[in-house]
Coordinates of C-alpha atoms in Angstrom, one line a residue:
Chain U
X23 CA 0.0 0.0 0.0
X24 CA 2.7 2.5 1.1
X25 CA 4.8 1.4 -1.8
X26 CA 2.0 2.1 -4.3
X27 CA 1.5 5.6 -2.8
X28 CA 5.2 6.3 -2.8
X29 CA 5.5 5.2 -6.4
X30 CA 2.5 7.4 -7.4
X31 CA 4.0 10.4 -5.6
X32 CA 7.5 9.8 -7.0
X33 CA 6.0 9.6 -10.5
X34 CA 4.5 13.0 -10.0
X35 CA 1.0 11.8 -10.8
X36 CA -0.4 13.4 -7.7
X37 CA 0.6 16.9 -8.6
X38 CA -0.5 18.4 -11.9
X39 CA 2.3 19.9 -14.0
X40 CA 1.2 23.4 -13.1
X41 CA -0.1 23.3 -9.5
X42 CA -3.4 25.2 -9.5
X43 CA -4.1 25.6 -5.8
X44 CA -6.7 28.2 -6.3
X45 CA -8.5 26.5 -9.1
X46 CA -8.0 29.4 -11.5
X47 CA -8.1 27.2 -14.6
X48 CA -11.8 27.1 -14.2
X49 CA -12.3 30.4 -12.4
X50 CA -10.4 32.3 -15.2
X51 CA -11.4 30.3 -18.2
X52 CA -9.3 30.1 -21.3
X53 CA -11.9 31.2 -23.8
X54 CA -13.7 34.5 -22.9
X55 CA -10.7 36.4 -21.6
X56 CA -8.3 35.5 -24.5
X57 CA -11.0 36.2 -27.1
X58 CA -11.8 39.6 -25.6
X59 CA -8.1 40.5 -25.4
X60 CA -7.6 39.2 -28.9
X61 CA -10.4 41.6 -30.1
X62 CA -8.8 44.5 -28.2
X63 CA -5.4 43.6 -29.7
X64 CA -6.9 43.5 -33.2
X65 CA -8.3 47.0 -32.7
X66 CA -5.1 48.2 -31.2
X67 CA -3.2 46.9 -34.3
X68 CA -5.6 48.9 -36.5
X69 CA -5.2 52.0 -34.4
X70 CA -1.4 51.6 -34.6
X71 CA -1.7 51.3 -38.3
X72 CA -3.7 54.5 -38.2
X73 CA -1.0 56.2 -36.3
X74 CA 1.7 55.1 -38.6
X75 CA -0.4 55.6 -41.7
X76 CA -1.4 59.1 -40.7
X77 CA 2.3 60.0 -40.1
X78 CA 3.4 58.6 -43.4
X79 CA 0.5 60.4 -45.2
X80 CA 1.3 63.7 -43.6
X81 CA 5.0 63.4 -44.6
X82 CA 4.0 62.4 -48.1
X83 CA 1.5 65.3 -48.5
X84 CA 3.9 67.8 -47.0
X85 CA 6.7 66.7 -49.3
X86 CA 4.5 66.8 -52.4
X87 CA 2.4 69.9 -51.8
X88 CA 5.1 72.0 -50.2
X89 CA 7.6 71.2 -52.9
X90 CA 5.5 72.5 -55.8
X91 CA 5.4 76.3 -56.4
X92 CA 3.4 77.9 -59.2
X93 CA 4.7 81.2 -60.7
X94 CA 2.4 83.3 -62.9
X95 CA 4.0 85.8 -65.2
X96 CA 1.6 88.3 -66.7
X97 CA 2.5 89.8 -70.2
X98 CA 5.1 87.1 -70.7
X99 CA 6.2 88.3 -74.1
X100 CA 7.2 91.8 -73.0
X101 CA 10.9 92.6 -72.1
X102 CA 12.0 91.9 -68.6
X103 CA 12.6 94.9 -66.4
X104 CA 16.2 94.1 -65.4
X105 CA 17.2 92.7 -68.8
X106 CA 15.3 94.2 -71.7
X107 CA 16.8 91.8 -74.2
X108 CA 14.9 88.9 -72.8
X109 CA 11.2 88.2 -72.4
X110 CA 9.7 88.3 -69.0
X111 CA 8.8 84.6 -69.3
X112 CA 12.4 83.6 -70.2
X113 CA 13.9 85.8 -67.6
X114 CA 11.7 84.4 -64.8
X115 CA 12.4 80.9 -65.9
X116 CA 16.1 81.6 -66.0
X117 CA 16.1 83.2 -62.5
X118 CA 14.1 80.4 -61.0
X119 CA 16.4 77.7 -62.4
X120 CA 19.4 79.4 -61.0
X121 CA 17.9 80.2 -57.6
X122 CA 19.1 78.4 -54.4
X123 CA 16.7 75.8 -53.0
X124 CA 15.0 75.2 -56.3
X125 CA 15.3 71.6 -57.6
X126 CA 13.7 72.3 -61.0
X127 CA 11.9 75.0 -62.9
X128 CA 9.9 74.6 -66.1
X129 CA 7.7 76.9 -68.0
X130 CA 4.5 75.3 -69.1
X131 CA 3.9 75.2 -72.9
X132 CA 0.8 76.6 -74.6
X133 CA -0.8 73.2 -74.9
X134 CA -0.3 72.4 -71.2
X135 CA -1.8 75.8 -70.3
X136 CA -4.8 75.1 -72.5
X137 CA -5.2 71.8 -70.8
X138 CA -5.3 73.6 -67.4
X139 CA -7.9 76.0 -68.7
X140 CA -10.1 73.5 -70.5
X141 CA -12.3 72.7 -67.5
X142 CA -13.3 76.4 -67.3
X143 CA -13.2 77.5 -70.9
X144 CA -14.0 74.4 -72.8
X145 CA -12.5 73.2 -76.1
X146 CA -12.2 76.8 -77.3
X147 CA -9.5 77.6 -74.8
X148 CA -6.7 77.5 -77.4
X149 CA -8.6 79.6 -79.9
X150 CA -9.7 82.4 -77.6
X151 CA -7.6 85.5 -77.7
X152 CA -7.3 86.1 -74.0
X153 CA -4.2 87.6 -72.5
X154 CA -3.0 84.6 -70.6
X155 CA 0.0 84.7 -68.2
X156 CA 2.9 82.3 -68.5
X157 CA 3.1 79.7 -65.9
X158 CA 6.4 78.4 -64.5
X159 CA 6.2 75.3 -62.3
X160 CA 9.0 75.1 -59.6
X161 CA 9.9 72.1 -57.5
X162 CA 11.6 73.2 -54.3
X163 CA 14.4 71.0 -53.0
X164 CA 13.4 69.0 -49.8
X165 CA 16.2 70.7 -47.8
X166 CA 15.4 74.2 -49.1
X167 CA 15.3 76.8 -46.3
X168 CA 11.9 78.3 -45.6
X169 CA 13.1 81.8 -46.6
X170 CA 14.4 80.6 -50.0
X171 CA 10.9 81.0 -51.6
X172 CA 10.4 84.5 -50.2
X173 CA 13.8 85.6 -51.5
X174 CA 13.0 84.1 -54.9
X175 CA 9.6 85.7 -55.1
X176 CA 11.1 89.1 -54.5
X177 CA 13.7 88.6 -57.2
X178 CA 11.2 87.4 -59.7
X179 CA 8.9 90.4 -58.9
X180 CA 11.8 92.8 -59.5
X181 CA 12.7 91.2 -62.9
X182 CA 9.1 90.9 -64.0
X183 CA 6.8 93.2 -62.0
X184 CA 3.4 91.7 -61.3
X185 CA 4.7 88.1 -61.2
X186 CA 2.7 86.1 -58.7
X187 CA 4.3 83.3 -56.7
X188 CA 2.0 80.7 -55.0
X189 CA 3.6 78.4 -52.6
X190 CA 0.5 76.4 -51.5
X191 CA 1.5 77.2 -47.9
X192 CA -2.1 77.4 -46.7
X193 CA -2.9 73.9 -48.1
X194 CA 0.3 72.5 -46.6
X195 CA -0.7 73.9 -43.2
X196 CA -4.2 72.5 -43.5
X197 CA -2.9 69.1 -44.5
X198 CA -0.5 69.1 -41.6
X199 CA -3.4 69.9 -39.2
X200 CA -5.5 67.2 -40.7
X201 CA -2.7 64.6 -40.5
X202 CA -2.0 65.6 -36.8
X203 CA -5.7 65.2 -36.0
X204 CA -5.8 61.8 -37.6
X205 CA -2.8 60.8 -35.6
X206 CA -4.3 62.1 -32.4
X207 CA -7.5 60.2 -33.1
X208 CA -5.5 57.0 -33.7
X209 CA -3.6 57.5 -30.4
X210 CA -6.9 58.2 -28.6
X211 CA -8.3 55.0 -30.1
X212 CA -5.3 53.1 -28.9
X213 CA -5.7 54.5 -25.4
X214 CA -9.4 53.6 -25.3
X215 CA -8.6 50.1 -26.5
X216 CA -6.0 49.7 -23.7
X217 CA -8.4 51.0 -21.1
X218 CA -11.1 48.6 -22.3
X219 CA -8.5 45.8 -22.1
X220 CA -7.7 46.8 -18.5
X221 CA -11.4 46.8 -17.7
X222 CA -11.9 43.4 -19.3
X223 CA -9.0 41.9 -17.3
X224 CA -10.2 43.6 -14.1
X225 CA -13.7 42.3 -14.5
X226 CA -12.5 38.7 -15.3
X227 CA -10.2 38.9 -12.2
X228 CA -13.0 40.1 -10.0
X229 CA -15.2 37.3 -11.2
X230 CA -12.4 34.9 -10.5
X231 CA -12.0 36.3 -7.0
X232 CA -15.7 35.9 -6.3
X233 CA -15.7 32.4 -7.6
X234 CA -12.6 31.4 -5.5
X235 CA -13.3 33.5 -2.4
X236 CA -13.4 30.5 -0.1
X237 CA -10.2 29.0 -1.6
X238 CA -8.5 32.4 -1.2
X239 CA -9.6 32.6 2.5
X240 CA -8.2 29.1 3.1
X241 CA -4.9 29.8 1.5
X242 CA -4.7 33.2 3.2
X243 CA -5.4 31.4 6.5
X244 CA -2.6 29.0 5.8
X245 CA -0.2 31.9 5.7
X246 CA -0.1 32.9 2.0
X247 CA 1.0 36.5 1.5
X248 CA -0.8 39.0 -0.8
X249 CA 2.1 38.5 -3.2
X250 CA 1.5 34.7 -3.3
X251 CA -2.2 35.0 -4.0
X252 CA -1.9 38.0 -6.4
X253 CA 0.9 36.1 -8.2
X254 CA -1.4 33.2 -8.9
X255 CA -4.0 35.4 -10.4
X256 CA -1.5 37.5 -12.3
X257 CA 0.3 34.4 -13.7
X258 CA -3.0 33.1 -15.1
X259 CA -4.2 36.5 -16.4
X260 CA -0.8 37.1 -18.0
X261 CA -0.8 33.8 -19.9
X262 CA -4.4 34.3 -21.1
X263 CA -3.8 37.9 -22.1
X264 CA -0.6 37.0 -23.9
X265 CA -2.5 34.3 -25.7
X266 CA -5.2 36.8 -26.7
X267 CA -2.6 39.2 -27.8
X268 CA -1.0 36.6 -30.0
X269 CA -4.3 35.7 -31.5
X270 CA -5.3 39.4 -32.1
X271 CA -1.9 40.4 -33.6
X272 CA -2.0 37.3 -35.8
X273 CA -5.4 38.1 -37.0
X274 CA -4.5 41.8 -37.7
X275 CA -1.4 41.0 -39.7
X276 CA -3.1 39.9 -43.0
X277 CA -5.5 42.9 -42.7
X278 CA -2.6 45.3 -42.2
X279 CA -0.6 43.8 -45.1
X280 CA -3.7 44.2 -47.3
X281 CA -4.2 47.8 -46.3
X282 CA -0.5 48.5 -46.9
X283 CA -0.7 46.9 -50.3
X284 CA -3.7 49.0 -51.2
X285 CA -1.9 52.2 -50.0
X286 CA 1.4 51.4 -51.6
X287 CA 0.5 53.0 -55.0
X288 CA 0.0 56.3 -53.2
X289 CA 3.4 56.1 -51.6
X290 CA 5.3 56.0 -54.8
X291 CA 6.5 53.3 -57.2
X292 CA 6.4 49.8 -55.6
X293 CA 9.7 48.0 -55.4
X294 CA 10.2 45.0 -57.6
X295 CA 9.5 41.6 -55.9
X296 CA 12.7 40.0 -54.7
X297 CA 12.1 37.0 -57.0
X298 CA 9.4 36.1 -59.5
X299 CA 6.5 33.9 -58.6
X300 CA 3.8 33.9 -55.9
X301 CA 6.3 33.7 -53.0
X302 CA 8.1 36.8 -54.2
X303 CA 4.8 38.5 -54.6
X304 CA 3.8 37.7 -51.0
X305 CA 7.1 38.8 -49.8
X306 CA 6.6 42.0 -51.7
X307 CA 3.3 42.6 -49.9
X308 CA 4.9 41.9 -46.5
X309 CA 7.6 44.4 -47.4
X310 CA 4.9 47.0 -48.1
X311 CA 4.1 47.0 -44.4
X312 CA 5.9 49.9 -42.8
X313 CA 8.9 49.0 -40.6
X314 CA 7.3 50.8 -37.7
X315 CA 4.3 48.4 -37.8
X316 CA 6.6 45.4 -38.0
X317 CA 8.3 46.6 -34.8
X318 CA 5.0 47.4 -33.1
X319 CA 3.1 44.2 -33.9
X320 CA 5.2 41.9 -31.8
X321 CA 4.9 44.4 -29.0
X322 CA 1.1 44.0 -28.8
X323 CA 1.1 40.6 -27.2
X324 CA 3.8 41.8 -24.8
X325 CA 1.6 44.9 -24.0
X326 CA -1.4 42.6 -23.5
X327 CA 0.6 40.4 -21.2
X328 CA 1.7 43.4 -19.2
X329 CA -1.8 44.7 -19.0
X330 CA -2.9 41.3 -17.8
X331 CA -0.2 41.1 -15.2
X332 CA -0.5 44.6 -13.8
X333 CA -4.3 44.7 -13.8
X334 CA -4.6 41.3 -12.0
X335 CA -2.0 42.2 -9.5
X336 CA -3.7 45.5 -8.7
X337 CA -7.2 44.1 -8.6
X338 CA -6.3 41.1 -6.4
X339 CA -4.1 43.2 -4.0
X340 CA -6.9 45.8 -3.6
X341 CA -9.4 43.0 -2.9
X342 CA -7.1 41.3 -0.4
X343 CA -7.1 44.5 1.6
X344 CA -10.4 43.4 3.0
X345 CA -8.8 40.4 4.6
X346 CA -6.8 41.0 7.8
Chain O
X30 CA 0.4 1.0 15.0
X31 CA 1.9 3.1 12.2
X32 CA 5.4 4.2 11.8
X33 CA 4.6 7.7 12.8
X34 CA 2.8 6.5 15.9
X35 CA 5.8 4.4 16.8
X36 CA 8.1 7.3 16.3
X37 CA 5.8 9.4 18.5
X38 CA 5.9 6.8 21.2
X39 CA 9.7 7.0 21.0
X40 CA 9.4 10.7 21.5
X41 CA 10.4 11.6 17.9
X42 CA 8.4 13.7 15.6
X43 CA 7.6 11.9 12.4
X44 CA 8.7 15.0 10.5
X45 CA 12.2 14.9 12.1
X46 CA 13.0 12.1 9.7
X47 CA 15.6 13.2 7.2
X48 CA 15.8 16.7 8.7
X49 CA 19.0 17.8 10.3
X50 CA 17.5 20.8 12.1
X51 CA 17.0 20.1 15.8
X52 CA 13.6 20.3 17.3
X53 CA 12.3 23.8 17.8
X54 CA 13.8 25.5 20.8
X55 CA 12.5 27.9 23.3
X56 CA 13.5 31.5 23.8
X57 CA 16.4 30.3 25.9
X58 CA 17.6 27.9 23.2
X59 CA 16.6 24.8 25.1
X60 CA 14.9 22.1 23.3
X61 CA 11.3 21.7 24.3
X62 CA 10.9 17.9 24.1
X63 CA 11.7 17.2 27.7
X64 CA 9.1 19.4 29.2
X65 CA 6.1 17.8 30.9
X66 CA 2.8 18.0 29.2
X67 CA -0.2 19.6 30.6
X68 CA -2.4 16.5 30.3
X69 CA -3.7 15.0 33.5
X70 CA -4.9 11.5 34.1
X71 CA -8.0 12.0 36.1
X72 CA -11.6 12.3 35.1
X73 CA -12.1 16.0 35.5
X74 CA -10.7 19.2 33.9
X75 CA -7.7 20.1 36.0
X76 CA -5.3 22.9 36.1
X77 CA -1.9 22.3 34.5
X78 CA 0.8 20.6 36.6
X79 CA 3.9 22.4 37.9
X80 CA 6.5 22.8 35.2
X81 CA 10.2 23.7 35.0
X82 CA 10.4 27.5 35.2
X83 CA 12.5 28.0 32.1
X84 CA 12.3 31.1 30.0
X85 CA 10.7 29.0 27.3
X86 CA 8.0 28.0 29.7
X87 CA 7.4 31.5 30.9
X88 CA 7.0 32.8 27.3
X89 CA 3.3 33.3 26.7
X90 CA 2.2 31.8 23.4
X91 CA -1.2 33.3 23.7
X92 CA -2.0 36.4 25.8
X93 CA -5.4 38.2 25.9
X94 CA -6.0 41.3 27.9
X95 CA -9.7 42.5 28.0
X96 CA -10.1 41.4 24.4
X97 CA -13.4 42.0 22.7
X98 CA -14.6 41.2 19.2
X99 CA -17.5 43.0 17.6
X100 CA -19.0 42.1 14.2
X101 CA -21.1 44.4 12.1
X102 CA -21.6 48.2 12.6
X103 CA -20.2 50.5 15.2
X104 CA -20.9 49.5 18.8
X105 CA -23.0 52.7 19.5
X106 CA -24.3 55.5 17.3
X107 CA -21.6 58.0 16.4
X108 CA -19.0 56.2 18.5
X109 CA -17.0 55.4 15.4
X110 CA -17.3 59.0 14.2
X111 CA -18.5 57.9 10.8
X112 CA -22.2 58.5 11.3
X113 CA -23.1 54.9 10.9
X114 CA -26.0 53.7 13.0
X115 CA -25.3 51.5 15.9
X116 CA -25.5 47.8 15.1
X117 CA -23.6 44.5 15.0
X118 CA -23.0 42.2 17.8
X119 CA -20.3 41.7 20.5
X120 CA -19.4 38.1 20.1
X121 CA -16.5 38.2 22.6
X122 CA -16.2 40.5 25.6
X123 CA -13.5 41.2 28.1
X124 CA -11.5 38.0 27.6
X125 CA -8.3 37.9 29.6
X126 CA -6.2 34.7 29.8
X127 CA -2.8 33.4 28.8
X128 CA -1.5 30.1 27.5
X129 CA 2.3 29.5 27.9
X130 CA 4.5 27.9 25.3
X131 CA 3.8 24.2 25.3
X132 CA 0.5 24.7 27.1
X133 CA -2.8 23.0 26.4
X134 CA -6.4 24.3 26.8
X135 CA -9.7 22.7 26.0
X136 CA -12.1 25.3 24.8
X137 CA -15.5 24.5 26.1
X138 CA -18.9 26.1 26.0
X139 CA -22.4 25.8 24.5
X140 CA -23.1 26.5 20.8
X141 CA -23.0 30.3 20.2
X142 CA -20.7 30.9 23.1
X143 CA -18.0 32.3 20.8
X144 CA -15.6 29.4 20.6
X145 CA -15.2 29.6 16.9
X146 CA -14.8 33.4 17.0
X147 CA -12.1 33.0 19.7
X148 CA -10.3 30.4 17.5
X149 CA -10.5 32.9 14.6
X150 CA -8.9 35.5 16.8
X151 CA -6.2 33.1 17.8
X152 CA -5.6 32.2 14.2
X153 CA -5.2 35.9 13.4
X154 CA -8.1 35.6 10.9
X155 CA -9.6 38.6 12.5
X156 CA -8.2 41.4 14.7
X157 CA -9.7 42.2 18.1
X158 CA -11.9 45.2 18.2
X159 CA -11.0 45.8 21.9
X160 CA -8.2 45.0 24.2
X161 CA -4.8 43.5 23.4
X162 CA -4.1 40.1 21.8
X163 CA -0.6 38.7 21.6
X164 CA 0.1 35.6 19.6
X165 CA 3.6 34.1 19.6
X166 CA 4.9 37.4 21.1
X167 CA 3.3 39.5 18.3
X168 CA 0.6 42.1 19.1
X169 CA -2.1 41.2 16.6
X170 CA -3.9 44.5 16.9
X171 CA -0.9 46.5 16.0
X172 CA 0.9 44.1 13.6
X173 CA 1.0 45.2 10.0
X174 CA -0.5 43.0 7.3
X175 CA 3.0 41.9 6.2
X176 CA 3.7 40.5 9.6
X177 CA 0.6 38.3 9.8
X178 CA 1.3 35.7 7.1
X179 CA 4.5 34.3 8.7
X180 CA 2.7 34.3 12.0
X181 CA -0.2 32.3 10.4
X182 CA 2.3 29.8 9.0
X183 CA 3.3 29.1 12.6
X184 CA -0.3 28.4 13.6
X185 CA -2.0 25.2 12.6
X186 CA -5.8 25.2 12.4
X187 CA -8.2 22.3 12.1
X188 CA -11.6 23.6 11.1
X189 CA -14.9 22.1 12.0
X190 CA -16.0 22.1 8.3
X191 CA -12.5 20.9 7.2
X192 CA -12.0 23.7 4.6
X193 CA -10.3 21.5 2.1
X194 CA -9.8 22.8 -1.4
X195 CA -12.3 20.7 -3.4
X196 CA -10.3 20.7 -6.7
X197 CA -7.1 19.4 -5.1
X198 CA -6.2 15.9 -4.2
X199 CA -5.6 14.8 -0.6
X200 CA -1.9 15.0 -1.3
X201 CA -2.1 18.5 -2.6
X202 CA -4.3 19.7 0.2
X203 CA -1.8 18.5 2.8
X204 CA 1.1 19.8 0.7
X205 CA -0.5 23.2 0.4
X206 CA 1.0 24.9 3.5
X207 CA 4.4 23.6 2.6
X208 CA 4.2 24.9 -0.9
X209 CA 3.0 28.3 0.4
X210 CA 6.0 28.3 2.7
X211 CA 8.2 27.6 -0.3
X212 CA 9.6 24.2 0.8
X213 CA 11.5 22.1 -1.8
X214 CA 9.2 19.7 -3.7
X215 CA 11.3 16.7 -2.9
X216 CA 10.9 17.3 0.9
X217 CA 7.2 18.0 0.4
X218 CA 6.7 14.7 -1.3
X219 CA 8.5 12.7 1.4
X220 CA 6.8 14.5 4.3
X221 CA 3.3 14.5 2.8
X222 CA 3.5 10.9 1.8
X223 CA 4.5 9.9 5.3
X224 CA 1.9 12.1 6.9
X225 CA -0.9 10.6 4.7
X226 CA 0.3 7.1 5.5
X227 CA 0.1 8.0 9.2
X228 CA -3.5 9.2 9.0
X229 CA -4.3 6.1 7.1
X230 CA -4.9 7.6 3.7
X231 CA -1.9 6.2 1.8
X232 CA -4.3 4.7 -0.7
X233 CA -6.2 7.8 -1.2
X234 CA -3.5 10.4 -1.9
X235 CA -5.0 11.2 -5.3
X236 CA -8.6 11.3 -4.1
X237 CA -10.4 14.6 -4.0
X238 CA -12.4 15.7 -1.0
X239 CA -15.6 14.8 -2.7
X240 CA -14.4 11.2 -3.0
X241 CA -13.6 11.0 0.7
X242 CA -15.8 10.3 3.7
X243 CA -16.3 12.9 6.4
X244 CA -13.8 11.1 8.7
X245 CA -11.3 10.9 5.9
X246 CA -11.7 14.6 5.1
X247 CA -11.2 15.4 8.7
X248 CA -8.0 13.4 8.7
X249 CA -6.7 15.2 5.7
X250 CA -7.5 18.5 7.4
X251 CA -5.6 17.4 10.5
X252 CA -2.7 16.3 8.4
X253 CA -2.7 19.7 6.7
X254 CA -2.8 21.5 10.1
X255 CA 0.2 19.7 11.5
X256 CA 2.4 19.2 8.4
X257 CA 4.2 22.5 9.1
X258 CA 5.1 21.6 12.7
X259 CA 3.1 24.6 14.0
X260 CA 4.1 26.2 17.3
X261 CA 0.4 26.7 18.0
X262 CA -2.3 24.3 17.0
X263 CA -5.9 25.3 17.1
X264 CA -8.7 22.7 16.5
X265 CA -12.4 23.3 16.2
X266 CA -14.2 20.1 17.0
X267 CA -11.4 18.0 15.5
X268 CA -13.1 14.7 16.4
X269 CA -16.5 15.7 15.3
X270 CA -16.4 13.4 12.2
X271 CA -14.2 10.6 13.6
X272 CA -15.3 7.4 15.1
X273 CA -14.0 6.5 18.6
X274 CA -10.9 4.7 17.5
X275 CA -9.9 7.5 15.1
X276 CA -10.7 10.1 17.8
X277 CA -8.4 8.2 20.2
X278 CA -5.6 8.1 17.6
X279 CA -6.0 11.8 17.0
X280 CA -5.8 12.5 20.7
X281 CA -2.6 10.4 20.9
X282 CA -1.1 12.6 18.2
X283 CA -2.3 15.8 19.8
X284 CA -1.0 14.8 23.2
X285 CA 2.4 13.8 21.7
X286 CA 2.6 17.1 19.8
X287 CA 1.8 18.9 23.0
X288 CA 4.4 16.9 24.9
X289 CA 7.0 17.9 22.3
X290 CA 6.2 21.6 22.8
X291 CA 3.3 22.5 20.5
X292 CA 0.8 24.8 22.2
X293 CA -2.7 23.7 21.7
X294 CA -6.3 25.0 22.0
X295 CA -9.0 22.4 21.2
X296 CA -12.6 23.4 21.1
X297 CA -15.0 20.5 21.6
X298 CA -18.5 19.6 22.6
X299 CA -17.4 16.0 23.3
X300 CA -17.6 15.7 27.1
X301 CA -16.5 12.1 27.0
X302 CA -13.4 13.1 25.2
X303 CA -12.6 15.7 27.8
X304 CA -13.2 13.1 30.5
X305 CA -10.8 10.7 28.9
X306 CA -8.2 13.3 28.3
X307 CA -8.5 15.9 31.1
X308 CA -6.6 19.1 30.9
X309 CA -7.0 22.8 31.7
X310 CA -10.0 24.4 30.0
X311 CA -11.4 27.7 29.0
X312 CA -15.1 27.8 29.5
X313 CA -17.0 30.4 27.4
X314 CA -20.6 31.5 27.6
X315 CA -22.2 34.4 25.8
X316 CA -18.8 35.6 24.7
X317 CA -17.5 35.8 28.2
X318 CA -14.8 33.7 29.9
X319 CA -16.4 31.9 32.8
X320 CA -13.5 29.7 33.9
X321 CA -9.8 29.3 33.0
X322 CA -8.1 26.3 34.4

């Protein structure tokens, strides 16, 4: 008899692999909490994508809109003020091309000008004898100092009085405000998702405390510290939250890759796949996901685990204050 | 007779097997196993016999001075200063007694006298609402929450309703205090296995409480209470679910533990048991101490 018991004990059959003294495997089930955390993680991944996407969009807009400057030169065929031998159009183009901070300058041709006017004047735009200004399109260098455009505008106005330089500054500012607002909304969504995750874990932990109240009182009476009891709950909540985080991040990955693939054409020419075939194409899609998201996605299960651990610890320790 | 009982008869704790640490010593460093027990041999409750006046003996394991316990709202309207109406009930009032290290007390009294409440106080499961309670030299009223768990680990408690964890096996229930105390698993397996053999449950180590009879559950509860070698053992009707033979075996264990230095307070309604094992008693009625000795 004793030998049988000794054998059973030695074989470790009497103690489960993970000793569950408080019965938390049933009190904190492995379905609802991981699913809820998975849903929160999925939403958090989308919110993170919003943060990263809004930042990229803002940078892209600012680069594009801020770089293009339109210069209108009235009476383009008349001689320039500072060099009578040249037309005003040629002189403005020449000055713009030579100016510091300007990447390129090009005078639009008559056909291009007619294309721009066609929406307003119709197909007769080229035959109408209206006094049209010349239009010079500048692309500012990305590292151009802010005052470069002002200096250039003054020089152009001296060479060809009446020349109008439009820098799209108002639009750039509006786009920047819009992008920042989008980012703020995405961060706010992320915070709300985190707060809901905290609430979900806290509610689950409190339900577990209520279900295991008697066991906790017994263990407490046997000399268990708050850290011991809270550690049991926190360990379980951490594992479940991490599992939910992995599920949520895993579910979010294909969605984010799809979104990144859809947004790729707006971000410029797509890089060629590393090798031909479907595998190369899939790799190309994965590469479309911004690096910031690749870094943030693995952090989501870790963040979920941290939320599970800290929330369970706090909830249990606060509850235990009622015991002497 | 089991191995553990034989070892008890030889004056050796079953748990001393394989452990190099000497038996727990008193405040003066003297081992306690040579002290005389407080058990008498007559048929009535008697005061404790004379004992060697060592420092260990003089140390009070339990000391109450005008201790009261009040459950519910404040004792009188506005007394607590929080505006709550008067309410609640005084379950214990003006208790003053002391039990020295190695002492024994029966705790007697009719139902509702406050025996269980007093045991909860002595288990540091509640704090006194009045007076001063000292357990193992610690003032329970003033001790911080951090100080209480180590104290509770030095106090064994056998509950009337067993309080076993239903999802754990008999082995895991008995092992629980050792795991809470952070003992090595190898030592736990040896000690718990031997303890379960001693209480006659070697074949039921993997059984859950629902699969055990009331007497078997009681034996598991007793094994859990004594597995940590408590300095103070409290028992609330420990023989309530045992037959006479098992009750007698339990009393042999309790007497031997007491002889080896464990302080004990045992609440019971069993007059025959007290007659067979006379000893000093605390008599409670309506929350007041009527007799001590």
